Amino acid sequence: MSDSLTKGGTIAAIATAIVPQQGSVGIVRVSGSEALKIASTLFRAPGRQIWESHRIIYGHIHHPKTQKLVDEALLLIMKAPRSFTREDVVEFHCHGGIIAVQQVLQLCLENGARLAQPGEFSLRAFLNGRLDLTQAESIADLVGAQSPAAAQSALAGLQGKLAQPIRKLRVNCLDLLAEIEARIDFEEDLPPLDEAKTAFEIQQIWSELSTILATADRGELLRTGLKIAIVGRPNVGKSSLLNAWSKSDRAIVTDLPGTTRDVVESQLVVGGIPVQVLDTAGIRETEDRVEKIGVDRSRAAAQQADLVLLTIDAQAGWTEGDQEIYEKIKGRSIIIIINKIDLVKTTPKLPFPPPPPRSQALPGNADPEAPPRINNHINSQIHRIVTTAAAFDRGIEDLETAILDAVSADNLQAANLDLAINQRQAAAITKAKISLEQCIVTINNKLPLDFWTIDLRGAIQALGEVTGEEVTESVLDRIFSRFCIGK
């Protein structure tokens, strides 16, 4: 990717997902100074159609040497600077599938274009001032969104809802820096600096950055989602629970213990959060080699999951087998599910007290006595005891509520719900906060004004890293290399 920052030239790539026998349209995108020339070489438009910017033209794509017909297509022309990259851009809208678009792409490469690197179209849009860095990252988030909430958050970033407040706070820092440096350079000509007012303004900037930073957990959850493992003894209803939850017959259900031999996955969305649910084989000692492999995979899934749903049979109550499983996953974040509650008159007792109501729970790790967090999302503890009757779809809503409680919904809904920063942005904002904190310490210690400017410059640089005003080539390489080709 780093070569592309200076390499330039005209680039081309397939801009749509290409799946055999699926999709009616495939798009080949070309951007650069040779884009219009390539289009005129390959594309023939019948009649008197006008070749002008932002007009769609109907015609055929021909091989320029053999004159062989390649495809019937539409051509979209977008002349600079009114294009995504602010360069001349053309798009060939071909028939979907594999062959047509690959042939058209190959012709573009043979006639003056080179194959675009991952994210190079978006990189050019950033370098040409069409997007800032937060908007470019939001494009990747929108493409990879796994839930409507994740898509909404990405759209908010694309509309500049993160860049605007960050730029405003950076300008505020620049104004303060100018005030301080003016006192240094023209001390005799200006009135003394109001130190209390300056410290207060720095504190205000710090507070606003804290509000933005509070959305980091929510952003990570929306992008990566949760991995949840359903574990328990054989025949406690794990597969029935997955089927009821996913509203499908993902897992085979029988009365025979050991039916599930491998991990079965299902993708769900809970409260806007993408969730990967793993139905595991019943954990027990067995001599069956195939079942033993399934049990080993179940144990591995439980250790890798963000949240474990330990499922027990209401009729059997808490058994020695349940205790053995619990001992192996103790320390993970756990929700106890008492399934088959429809078959008993009273809820069986468990060998530990129920967790406190949500209102009494401490959010996040605000208290030093709070349990450690798993993957920065969930506290390591038993969060809730939920009763279900999976065979009758009962208790699913209570289960989802318990999951949202486990991921600390208070933290997820902090600040602006439309905003959800990523890890890179959070790291830069954290650097800015630390610089501002140090600046306040410097002011309180009555150090000379020159020392104030050092920390303010650090905050200004860190905030510039968020939007791309202060960014290195290696950072751009790391960001855009994760994009798909053609974006």
Tab-separated table of C-alpha atoms in Angstrom:
chain	number	residue	atom	x	y	z
A	1	MET	CA	0.000	0.000	0.000
A	2	SER	CA	2.773	2.461	0.852
A	3	ASP	CA	3.963	2.516	-2.780
A	4	SER	CA	0.496	3.663	-3.850
A	5	LEU	CA	0.880	6.915	-1.911
A	6	THR	CA	3.363	8.117	-4.505
A	7	LYS	CA	2.913	5.693	-7.379
A	8	GLY	CA	-0.193	7.373	-8.825
A	9	GLY	CA	-1.383	6.349	-12.270
A	10	THR	CA	-4.779	5.047	-13.271
A	11	ILE	CA	-6.214	2.208	-11.195
A	12	ALA	CA	-8.954	-0.332	-11.894
A	13	ALA	CA	-10.731	-2.995	-9.868
A	14	ILE	CA	-13.958	-4.976	-9.618
A	15	ALA	CA	-16.151	-2.930	-7.269
A	16	THR	CA	-18.901	-5.482	-6.563
A	17	ALA	CA	-18.969	-8.882	-4.910
A	18	ILE	CA	-18.637	-11.537	-7.591
A	19	VAL	CA	-20.350	-14.876	-6.938
A	20	PRO	CA	-20.883	-17.556	-9.607
A	21	GLN	CA	-24.477	-17.562	-10.947
A	22	GLN	CA	-25.506	-14.854	-8.473
A	23	GLY	CA	-25.912	-11.115	-8.919
A	24	SER	CA	-27.340	-9.440	-12.001
A	25	VAL	CA	-24.758	-6.630	-12.265
A	26	GLY	CA	-20.985	-6.464	-11.815
A	27	ILE	CA	-19.101	-3.158	-11.773
A	28	VAL	CA	-15.545	-2.447	-12.883
A	29	ARG	CA	-14.321	0.916	-11.546
A	30	VAL	CA	-11.473	2.918	-13.100
A	31	SER	CA	-9.961	6.097	-11.597
A	32	GLY	CA	-7.183	8.355	-12.873
A	33	SER	CA	-6.033	10.487	-15.752
A	34	GLU	CA	-6.400	7.640	-18.285
A	35	ALA	CA	-9.921	6.609	-17.233
A	36	LEU	CA	-11.787	8.453	-19.996
A	37	LYS	CA	-9.307	7.287	-22.627
A	38	ILE	CA	-9.746	3.658	-21.532
A	39	ALA	CA	-13.531	4.061	-21.672
A	40	SER	CA	-13.449	5.496	-25.208
A	41	THR	CA	-11.130	2.684	-26.328
A	42	LEU	CA	-13.282	-0.165	-25.021
A	43	PHE	CA	-16.849	1.153	-25.110
A	44	ARG	CA	-19.044	1.729	-28.168
A	45	ALA	CA	-22.285	3.641	-27.713
A	46	PRO	CA	-24.837	3.391	-30.531
A	47	GLY	CA	-26.715	6.446	-31.792
A	48	ARG	CA	-25.980	9.990	-30.677
A	49	GLN	CA	-25.572	9.492	-26.948
A	50	ILE	CA	-23.716	12.343	-25.248
A	51	TRP	CA	-20.499	11.516	-23.437
A	52	GLU	CA	-20.636	13.908	-20.493
A	53	SER	CA	-20.092	13.759	-16.763
A	54	HIS	CA	-22.669	12.040	-14.567
A	55	ARG	CA	-24.536	10.546	-17.475
A	56	ILE	CA	-25.160	6.831	-18.035
A	57	ILE	CA	-24.497	5.575	-21.550
A	58	TYR	CA	-25.723	2.299	-23.052
A	59	GLY	CA	-23.501	0.291	-25.360
A	60	HIS	CA	-21.124	-2.620	-25.845
A	61	ILE	CA	-17.592	-3.411	-24.717
A	62	HIS	CA	-15.276	-4.646	-27.463
A	63	HIS	CA	-11.712	-5.921	-27.480
A	64	PRO	CA	-9.841	-3.023	-29.147
A	65	LYS	CA	-7.608	-5.279	-31.278
A	66	THR	CA	-9.779	-8.239	-32.218
A	67	GLN	CA	-13.062	-6.255	-32.116
A	68	LYS	CA	-14.570	-9.237	-30.334
A	69	LEU	CA	-17.737	-8.415	-28.355
A	70	VAL	CA	-17.063	-8.818	-24.635
A	71	ASP	CA	-20.310	-7.641	-23.013
A	72	GLU	CA	-23.397	-5.475	-23.327
A	73	ALA	CA	-23.088	-2.838	-20.603
A	74	LEU	CA	-23.740	0.607	-19.209
A	75	LEU	CA	-20.999	3.217	-18.821
A	76	LEU	CA	-21.069	5.819	-16.047
A	77	ILE	CA	-18.736	8.822	-16.429
A	78	MET	CA	-17.757	11.050	-13.471
A	79	LYS	CA	-15.234	13.754	-14.340
A	80	ALA	CA	-12.944	15.334	-11.770
A	81	PRO	CA	-13.460	16.789	-9.255
A	82	ARG	CA	-17.080	15.559	-8.999
A	83	SER	CA	-16.210	11.966	-8.189
A	84	PHE	CA	-15.440	9.839	-5.161
A	85	THR	CA	-11.658	10.103	-5.695
A	86	ARG	CA	-11.787	13.648	-7.152
A	87	GLU	CA	-10.159	12.151	-10.244
A	88	ASP	CA	-11.760	11.167	-13.541
A	89	VAL	CA	-13.733	7.996	-12.812
A	90	VAL	CA	-15.587	5.613	-15.135
A	91	GLU	CA	-17.601	2.563	-14.193
A	92	PHE	CA	-18.484	-0.299	-16.510
A	93	HIS	CA	-21.769	-1.840	-15.329
A	94	CYS	CA	-21.566	-5.333	-16.798
A	95	HIS	CA	-23.601	-8.507	-16.457
A	96	GLY	CA	-23.029	-10.202	-13.108
A	97	GLY	CA	-21.126	-13.392	-12.495
A	98	ILE	CA	-17.414	-13.946	-12.956
A	99	ILE	CA	-16.438	-14.066	-16.618
A	100	ALA	CA	-17.766	-10.757	-17.969
A	101	VAL	CA	-16.349	-8.511	-15.233
A	102	GLN	CA	-12.993	-10.284	-15.208
A	103	GLN	CA	-12.677	-9.886	-18.974
A	104	VAL	CA	-13.538	-6.181	-18.756
A	105	LEU	CA	-11.059	-5.675	-15.911
A	106	GLN	CA	-8.344	-7.404	-17.907
A	107	LEU	CA	-9.000	-5.109	-20.883
A	108	CYS	CA	-8.685	-2.062	-18.601
A	109	LEU	CA	-5.342	-3.354	-17.317
A	110	GLU	CA	-4.120	-3.971	-20.867
A	111	ASN	CA	-5.024	-0.433	-21.914
A	112	GLY	CA	-3.326	1.799	-19.359
A	113	ALA	CA	-4.631	0.957	-15.890
A	114	ARG	CA	-3.034	-1.029	-13.096
A	115	LEU	CA	-4.831	-3.196	-10.559
A	116	ALA	CA	-5.894	-1.170	-7.521
A	117	GLN	CA	-4.559	-2.174	-4.132
A	118	PRO	CA	-6.965	-2.794	-1.234
A	119	GLY	CA	-8.652	0.467	-0.259
A	120	GLU	CA	-6.805	2.528	-2.861
A	121	PHE	CA	-9.926	4.288	-4.173
A	122	SER	CA	-10.751	5.420	-0.632
A	123	LEU	CA	-7.104	6.321	-0.016
A	124	ARG	CA	-7.143	8.613	-3.057
A	125	ALA	CA	-10.371	10.176	-1.826
A	126	PHE	CA	-8.608	10.915	1.479
A	127	LEU	CA	-5.400	12.222	-0.107
A	128	ASN	CA	-7.391	14.447	-2.458
A	129	GLY	CA	-9.429	15.959	0.382
A	130	ARG	CA	-12.701	14.232	-0.472
A	131	LEU	CA	-12.823	12.421	2.906
A	132	ASP	CA	-11.126	12.749	6.254
A	133	LEU	CA	-9.693	9.681	7.956
A	134	THR	CA	-12.726	9.064	10.167
A	135	GLN	CA	-15.021	9.067	7.127
A	136	ALA	CA	-12.732	6.677	5.243
A	137	GLU	CA	-12.761	4.265	8.197
A	138	SER	CA	-16.548	4.562	8.354
A	139	ILE	CA	-16.754	3.291	4.768
A	140	ALA	CA	-14.985	0.085	5.790
A	141	ASP	CA	-17.238	-0.196	8.847
A	142	LEU	CA	-20.354	0.237	6.688
A	143	VAL	CA	-19.234	-2.478	4.260
A	144	GLY	CA	-18.505	-4.852	7.140
A	145	ALA	CA	-21.536	-3.964	9.281
A	146	GLN	CA	-23.235	-7.039	10.751
A	147	SER	CA	-26.275	-5.302	12.208
A	148	PRO	CA	-28.496	-2.266	11.504
A	149	ALA	CA	-27.037	-0.513	14.568
A	150	ALA	CA	-23.490	-1.030	13.256
A	151	ALA	CA	-24.526	0.341	9.856
A	152	GLN	CA	-26.168	3.370	11.493
A	153	SER	CA	-23.027	4.061	13.493
A	154	ALA	CA	-20.896	3.830	10.335
A	155	LEU	CA	-23.227	6.213	8.493
A	156	ALA	CA	-22.913	8.695	11.359
A	157	GLY	CA	-19.136	8.589	10.973
A	158	LEU	CA	-19.436	8.977	7.210
A	159	GLN	CA	-21.520	12.118	7.762
A	160	GLY	CA	-18.749	13.627	9.882
A	161	LYS	CA	-20.362	13.280	13.321
A	162	LEU	CA	-16.995	12.322	14.821
A	163	ALA	CA	-14.770	14.575	12.718
A	164	GLN	CA	-16.747	17.735	13.464
A	165	PRO	CA	-16.417	17.715	17.290
A	166	ILE	CA	-12.791	16.553	17.089
A	167	ARG	CA	-11.909	19.390	14.715
A	168	LYS	CA	-13.711	21.886	16.951
A	169	LEU	CA	-11.782	20.727	20.026
A	170	ARG	CA	-8.525	20.829	18.081
A	171	VAL	CA	-9.233	24.410	16.994
A	172	ASN	CA	-9.919	25.285	20.637
A	173	CYS	CA	-6.516	23.875	21.560
A	174	LEU	CA	-4.874	25.840	18.746
A	175	ASP	CA	-6.533	29.040	19.978
A	176	LEU	CA	-5.245	28.442	23.510
A	177	LEU	CA	-1.770	27.714	22.166
A	178	ALA	CA	-1.797	30.957	20.193
A	179	GLU	CA	-2.833	32.887	23.316
A	180	ILE	CA	-0.016	31.371	25.367
A	181	GLU	CA	2.659	31.810	22.690
A	182	ALA	CA	1.592	35.435	22.208
A	183	ARG	CA	2.310	36.042	25.916
A	184	ILE	CA	5.719	34.418	25.490
A	185	ASP	CA	6.680	36.482	22.415
A	186	PHE	CA	5.042	39.787	23.410
A	187	GLU	CA	5.037	39.628	27.198
A	188	GLU	CA	5.496	43.384	27.655
A	189	ASP	CA	2.787	44.387	25.155
A	190	LEU	CA	-0.082	42.134	26.343
A	191	PRO	CA	-1.954	41.831	29.632
A	192	PRO	CA	-1.102	38.801	31.813
A	193	LEU	CA	-2.667	35.473	30.862
A	194	ASP	CA	-5.733	34.491	32.859
A	195	GLU	CA	-4.373	31.172	34.135
A	196	ALA	CA	-7.585	30.097	35.865
A	197	LYS	CA	-9.636	30.695	32.719
A	198	THR	CA	-7.093	28.811	30.582
A	199	ALA	CA	-7.095	25.854	32.973
A	200	PHE	CA	-10.904	25.802	32.962
A	201	GLU	CA	-11.026	25.774	29.124
A	202	ILE	CA	-8.508	22.920	28.997
A	203	GLN	CA	-10.621	21.010	31.529
A	204	GLN	CA	-13.704	21.549	29.323
A	205	ILE	CA	-11.890	20.120	26.299
A	206	TRP	CA	-10.769	17.161	28.420
A	207	SER	CA	-14.366	16.509	29.520
A	208	GLU	CA	-15.694	16.545	25.955
A	209	LEU	CA	-12.987	14.109	24.889
A	210	SER	CA	-13.977	11.841	27.784
A	211	THR	CA	-17.559	11.820	26.522
A	212	ILE	CA	-16.422	10.796	23.034
A	213	LEU	CA	-14.035	8.179	24.421
A	214	ALA	CA	-16.909	6.569	26.353
A	215	THR	CA	-18.268	5.248	23.033
A	216	ALA	CA	-15.205	3.055	22.400
A	217	ASP	CA	-16.679	-0.082	24.021
A	218	ARG	CA	-19.885	0.306	22.027
A	219	GLY	CA	-17.909	0.761	18.816
A	220	GLU	CA	-15.887	-2.392	19.395
A	221	LEU	CA	-19.029	-4.382	20.176
A	222	LEU	CA	-20.842	-3.183	17.052
A	223	ARG	CA	-17.851	-4.055	14.864
A	224	THR	CA	-16.694	-7.350	16.360
A	225	GLY	CA	-19.863	-8.569	18.088
A	226	LEU	CA	-20.012	-11.201	20.817
A	227	LYS	CA	-19.177	-14.879	20.785
A	228	ILE	CA	-21.545	-16.847	23.028
A	229	ALA	CA	-21.197	-20.559	23.802
A	230	ILE	CA	-24.092	-22.720	25.015
A	231	VAL	CA	-22.620	-25.461	27.216
A	232	GLY	CA	-23.979	-28.117	29.521
A	233	ARG	CA	-24.452	-31.830	30.038
A	234	PRO	CA	-25.942	-33.948	27.222
A	235	ASN	CA	-29.696	-33.679	26.670
A	236	VAL	CA	-30.336	-30.562	28.768
A	237	GLY	CA	-31.852	-28.778	25.744
A	238	LYS	CA	-28.913	-26.801	24.326
A	239	SER	CA	-29.842	-27.507	20.709
A	240	SER	CA	-33.533	-26.806	21.363
A	241	LEU	CA	-32.489	-23.472	22.870
A	242	LEU	CA	-30.449	-22.562	19.784
A	243	ASN	CA	-33.322	-23.530	17.464
A	244	ALA	CA	-35.840	-21.487	19.454
A	245	TRP	CA	-33.483	-18.524	19.667
A	246	SER	CA	-32.539	-18.513	15.974
A	247	LYS	CA	-36.086	-19.483	14.880
A	248	SER	CA	-34.661	-22.245	12.708
A	249	ASP	CA	-33.723	-25.916	12.878
A	250	ARG	CA	-29.985	-25.271	12.996
A	251	ALA	CA	-29.293	-28.183	15.325
A	252	ILE	CA	-30.611	-31.743	15.391
A	253	VAL	CA	-32.789	-32.404	18.451
A	254	THR	CA	-33.486	-35.904	19.816
A	255	ASP	CA	-34.048	-37.511	23.213
A	256	LEU	CA	-30.750	-39.357	22.852
A	257	PRO	CA	-27.799	-37.927	24.834
A	258	GLY	CA	-24.788	-37.066	22.682
A	259	THR	CA	-26.742	-36.176	19.527
A	260	THR	CA	-24.689	-33.014	18.938
A	261	ARG	CA	-21.187	-34.137	18.019
A	262	ASP	CA	-19.699	-30.836	16.818
A	263	VAL	CA	-20.046	-27.092	17.386
A	264	VAL	CA	-23.049	-25.627	15.521
A	265	GLU	CA	-22.946	-21.888	14.788
A	266	SER	CA	-25.732	-19.365	14.297
A	267	GLN	CA	-25.468	-15.611	13.610
A	268	LEU	CA	-27.972	-13.456	15.512
A	269	VAL	CA	-28.443	-9.802	16.453
A	270	VAL	CA	-29.278	-8.930	20.077
A	271	GLY	CA	-30.038	-5.309	20.890
A	272	GLY	CA	-28.144	-4.174	17.806
A	273	ILE	CA	-25.082	-6.263	18.707
A	274	PRO	CA	-23.976	-9.019	16.282
A	275	VAL	CA	-23.835	-12.319	18.168
A	276	GLN	CA	-22.226	-15.586	17.112
A	277	VAL	CA	-23.923	-18.379	19.076
A	278	LEU	CA	-22.151	-21.718	19.424
A	279	ASP	CA	-24.198	-24.800	20.321
A	280	THR	CA	-21.705	-27.278	21.714
A	281	ALA	CA	-21.661	-30.990	22.290
A	282	GLY	CA	-22.806	-32.171	25.719
A	283	ILE	CA	-19.835	-32.256	28.080
A	284	ARG	CA	-19.352	-35.630	29.744
A	285	GLU	CA	-16.805	-38.410	29.997
A	286	THR	CA	-17.206	-40.782	27.056
A	287	GLU	CA	-15.383	-43.609	25.300
A	288	ASP	CA	-16.894	-42.712	21.907
A	289	ARG	CA	-13.976	-41.232	19.897
A	290	VAL	CA	-16.171	-38.953	17.787
A	291	GLU	CA	-18.155	-37.680	20.766
A	292	LYS	CA	-14.904	-37.152	22.686
A	293	ILE	CA	-13.652	-34.844	19.925
A	294	GLY	CA	-16.931	-32.914	20.166
A	295	VAL	CA	-16.575	-32.593	23.944
A	296	ASP	CA	-13.019	-31.267	23.567
A	297	ARG	CA	-14.255	-28.695	21.053
A	298	SER	CA	-17.035	-27.709	23.448
A	299	ARG	CA	-14.526	-27.008	26.198
A	300	ALA	CA	-12.381	-24.963	23.792
A	301	ALA	CA	-15.429	-22.969	22.632
A	302	ALA	CA	-16.334	-22.160	26.234
A	303	GLN	CA	-12.834	-20.849	26.918
A	304	GLN	CA	-12.815	-18.673	23.780
A	305	ALA	CA	-16.327	-17.254	24.184
A	306	ASP	CA	-17.079	-13.790	25.557
A	307	LEU	CA	-20.097	-15.179	27.380
A	308	VAL	CA	-21.038	-18.732	28.425
A	309	LEU	CA	-24.635	-19.925	28.759
A	310	LEU	CA	-24.417	-22.815	31.222
A	311	THR	CA	-27.616	-24.779	30.624
A	312	ILE	CA	-29.054	-27.212	33.174
A	313	ASP	CA	-32.131	-29.472	33.209
A	314	ALA	CA	-34.894	-28.176	35.531
A	315	GLN	CA	-36.049	-31.744	36.221
A	316	ALA	CA	-32.618	-32.971	37.246
A	317	GLY	CA	-31.663	-29.791	39.095
A	318	TRP	CA	-28.044	-28.987	39.840
A	319	THR	CA	-26.119	-32.248	39.393
A	320	GLU	CA	-22.577	-33.348	40.005
A	321	GLY	CA	-22.021	-33.135	36.227
A	322	ASP	CA	-23.177	-29.498	36.204
A	323	GLN	CA	-20.794	-28.735	39.061
A	324	GLU	CA	-17.877	-30.298	37.156
A	325	ILE	CA	-18.634	-28.173	34.100
A	326	TYR	CA	-19.015	-25.076	36.248
A	327	GLU	CA	-15.611	-25.677	37.869
A	328	LYS	CA	-14.003	-25.765	34.414
A	329	ILE	CA	-15.597	-22.492	33.232
A	330	LYS	CA	-15.561	-20.685	36.575
A	331	GLY	CA	-13.950	-17.305	36.065
A	332	ARG	CA	-15.643	-16.810	32.696
A	333	SER	CA	-18.670	-14.565	32.265
A	334	ILE	CA	-21.658	-16.892	32.816
A	335	ILE	CA	-25.433	-16.833	32.528
A	336	ILE	CA	-27.122	-19.855	34.115
A	337	ILE	CA	-30.068	-21.169	32.070
A	338	ILE	CA	-32.536	-23.484	33.779
A	339	ASN	CA	-34.226	-25.145	30.804
A	340	LYS	CA	-37.336	-27.358	30.625
A	341	ILE	CA	-38.964	-25.243	33.320
A	342	ASP	CA	-42.340	-26.302	31.904
A	343	LEU	CA	-41.780	-29.806	33.283
A	344	VAL	CA	-41.448	-28.797	36.959
A	345	LYS	CA	-43.618	-26.966	39.490
A	346	THR	CA	-40.853	-25.103	41.307
A	347	THR	CA	-37.512	-23.714	40.170
A	348	PRO	CA	-34.644	-25.910	41.387
A	349	LYS	CA	-32.204	-24.395	43.856
A	350	LEU	CA	-28.614	-23.665	42.834
A	351	PRO	CA	-25.544	-23.947	45.103
A	352	PHE	CA	-24.753	-20.196	44.975
A	353	PRO	CA	-26.716	-17.035	45.679
A	354	PRO	CA	-28.383	-15.300	42.757
A	355	PRO	CA	-26.543	-12.281	41.313
A	356	PRO	CA	-27.667	-8.823	42.485
A	357	PRO	CA	-30.341	-6.978	40.496
A	358	ARG	CA	-29.009	-4.943	37.634
A	359	SER	CA	-29.605	-1.661	39.475
A	360	GLN	CA	-27.149	-2.804	42.173
A	361	ALA	CA	-24.502	-3.993	39.763
A	362	LEU	CA	-21.468	-1.805	39.244
A	363	PRO	CA	-21.065	-0.731	35.595
A	364	GLY	CA	-17.795	-1.682	34.009
A	365	ASN	CA	-14.753	-1.599	36.292
A	366	ALA	CA	-15.636	1.643	38.077
A	367	ASP	CA	-14.893	0.041	41.453
A	368	PRO	CA	-11.514	-1.616	42.202
A	369	GLU	CA	-13.393	-4.528	43.771
A	370	ALA	CA	-15.364	-5.157	40.547
A	371	PRO	CA	-14.624	-8.461	38.759
A	372	PRO	CA	-12.138	-8.396	35.859
A	373	ARG	CA	-13.596	-7.835	32.389
A	374	ILE	CA	-13.572	-10.345	29.551
A	375	ASN	CA	-12.435	-8.880	26.187
A	376	ASN	CA	-13.247	-5.390	27.565
A	377	HIS	CA	-16.951	-6.176	27.142
A	378	ILE	CA	-18.197	-8.276	30.030
A	379	ASN	CA	-17.376	-8.676	33.698
A	380	SER	CA	-16.257	-12.133	34.789
A	381	GLN	CA	-19.117	-13.312	37.005
A	382	ILE	CA	-22.512	-15.002	37.020
A	383	HIS	CA	-24.769	-12.275	35.674
A	384	ARG	CA	-28.239	-13.738	35.737
A	385	ILE	CA	-30.180	-16.946	36.227
A	386	VAL	CA	-32.730	-17.334	33.424
A	387	THR	CA	-35.513	-19.903	33.190
A	388	THR	CA	-36.561	-21.175	29.751
A	389	ALA	CA	-38.788	-23.699	28.077
A	390	ALA	CA	-36.992	-23.899	24.743
A	391	ALA	CA	-39.445	-26.415	23.286
A	392	PHE	CA	-42.171	-23.751	23.618
A	393	ASP	CA	-39.996	-20.689	22.786
A	394	ARG	CA	-40.383	-19.385	26.346
A	395	GLY	CA	-37.720	-17.315	28.099
A	396	ILE	CA	-35.850	-16.121	24.981
A	397	GLU	CA	-36.606	-12.440	25.649
A	398	ASP	CA	-35.388	-12.802	29.248
A	399	LEU	CA	-32.207	-14.410	27.933
A	400	GLU	CA	-31.529	-11.528	25.540
A	401	THR	CA	-32.155	-9.019	28.338
A	402	ALA	CA	-29.639	-10.864	30.513
A	403	ILE	CA	-27.062	-10.764	27.692
A	404	LEU	CA	-27.488	-7.013	27.255
A	405	ASP	CA	-27.125	-6.580	31.010
A	406	ALA	CA	-23.910	-8.606	30.858
A	407	VAL	CA	-22.343	-6.273	28.308
A	408	SER	CA	-23.062	-3.292	30.552
A	409	ALA	CA	-25.752	-1.497	28.573
A	410	ASP	CA	-25.037	1.656	30.596
A	411	ASN	CA	-21.613	1.870	28.991
A	412	LEU	CA	-22.933	1.004	25.538
A	413	GLN	CA	-25.450	3.834	25.629
A	414	ALA	CA	-23.041	6.452	26.908
A	415	ALA	CA	-22.768	9.778	25.124
A	416	ASN	CA	-24.013	10.108	21.563
A	417	LEU	CA	-25.751	6.912	20.454
A	418	ASP	CA	-24.897	7.644	16.816
A	419	LEU	CA	-21.199	7.703	17.622
A	420	ALA	CA	-18.935	4.707	18.138
A	421	ILE	CA	-15.188	5.242	17.816
A	422	ASN	CA	-12.731	2.501	16.889
A	423	GLN	CA	-9.568	1.411	18.678
A	424	ARG	CA	-7.221	3.626	16.633
A	425	GLN	CA	-9.343	6.690	17.269
A	426	ALA	CA	-9.661	5.805	20.959
A	427	ALA	CA	-5.872	5.509	21.277
A	428	ALA	CA	-5.338	8.951	19.721
A	429	ILE	CA	-8.044	10.569	21.877
A	430	THR	CA	-6.517	8.954	24.972
A	431	LYS	CA	-3.135	10.482	24.049
A	432	ALA	CA	-4.799	13.885	23.725
A	433	LYS	CA	-6.453	13.500	27.142
A	434	ILE	CA	-3.144	12.570	28.789
A	435	SER	CA	-1.465	15.617	27.244
A	436	LEU	CA	-4.232	17.884	28.519
A	437	GLU	CA	-4.033	16.317	31.991
A	438	GLN	CA	-0.306	16.997	32.044
A	439	CYS	CA	-0.911	20.566	30.923
A	440	ILE	CA	-3.262	21.127	33.869
A	441	VAL	CA	-0.624	19.697	36.234
A	442	THR	CA	1.919	22.080	34.707
A	443	ILE	CA	-0.411	25.033	35.285
A	444	ASN	CA	-1.117	24.011	38.891
A	445	ASN	CA	2.619	23.696	39.549
A	446	LYS	CA	3.148	27.298	38.345
A	447	LEU	CA	5.687	26.265	35.697
A	448	PRO	CA	6.671	28.745	32.937
A	449	LEU	CA	4.391	29.181	29.907
A	450	ASP	CA	6.878	27.399	27.640
A	451	PHE	CA	6.059	24.150	29.455
A	452	TRP	CA	2.335	24.661	28.854
A	453	THR	CA	2.858	24.755	25.094
A	454	ILE	CA	4.628	21.373	25.018
A	455	ASP	CA	1.592	19.467	26.286
A	456	LEU	CA	-0.885	21.515	24.247
A	457	ARG	CA	1.053	20.681	21.075
A	458	GLY	CA	0.898	17.013	22.043
A	459	ALA	CA	-2.892	17.204	22.361
A	460	ILE	CA	-3.190	19.040	19.031
A	461	GLN	CA	-1.090	16.428	17.260
A	462	ALA	CA	-3.064	13.543	18.786
A	463	LEU	CA	-6.402	15.065	17.742
A	464	GLY	CA	-5.010	15.588	14.249
A	465	GLU	CA	-4.247	11.861	14.108
A	466	VAL	CA	-7.954	11.122	14.551
A	467	THR	CA	-9.059	13.032	11.440
A	468	GLY	CA	-5.871	12.567	9.417
A	469	GLU	CA	-4.509	16.095	9.660
A	470	GLU	CA	-1.488	14.630	11.466
A	471	VAL	CA	-0.878	11.148	10.130
A	472	THR	CA	2.078	9.046	9.004
A	473	GLU	CA	2.336	6.888	5.920
A	474	SER	CA	2.578	3.747	8.054
A	475	VAL	CA	-0.760	4.574	9.705
A	476	LEU	CA	-2.416	5.051	6.311
A	477	ASP	CA	-0.904	1.786	5.141
A	478	ARG	CA	-2.323	-0.046	8.165
A	479	ILE	CA	-5.794	1.483	7.808
A	480	PHE	CA	-6.393	1.134	4.083
A	481	SER	CA	-4.769	-2.289	3.678
A	482	ARG	CA	-7.788	-3.710	5.592
A	483	PHE	CA	-10.197	-2.437	2.931
A	484	CYS	CA	-11.480	-4.659	0.150
A	485	ILE	CA	-10.122	-4.195	-3.368
A	486	GLY	CA	-12.369	-1.863	-5.335
A	487	LYS	CA	-13.310	0.287	-2.333
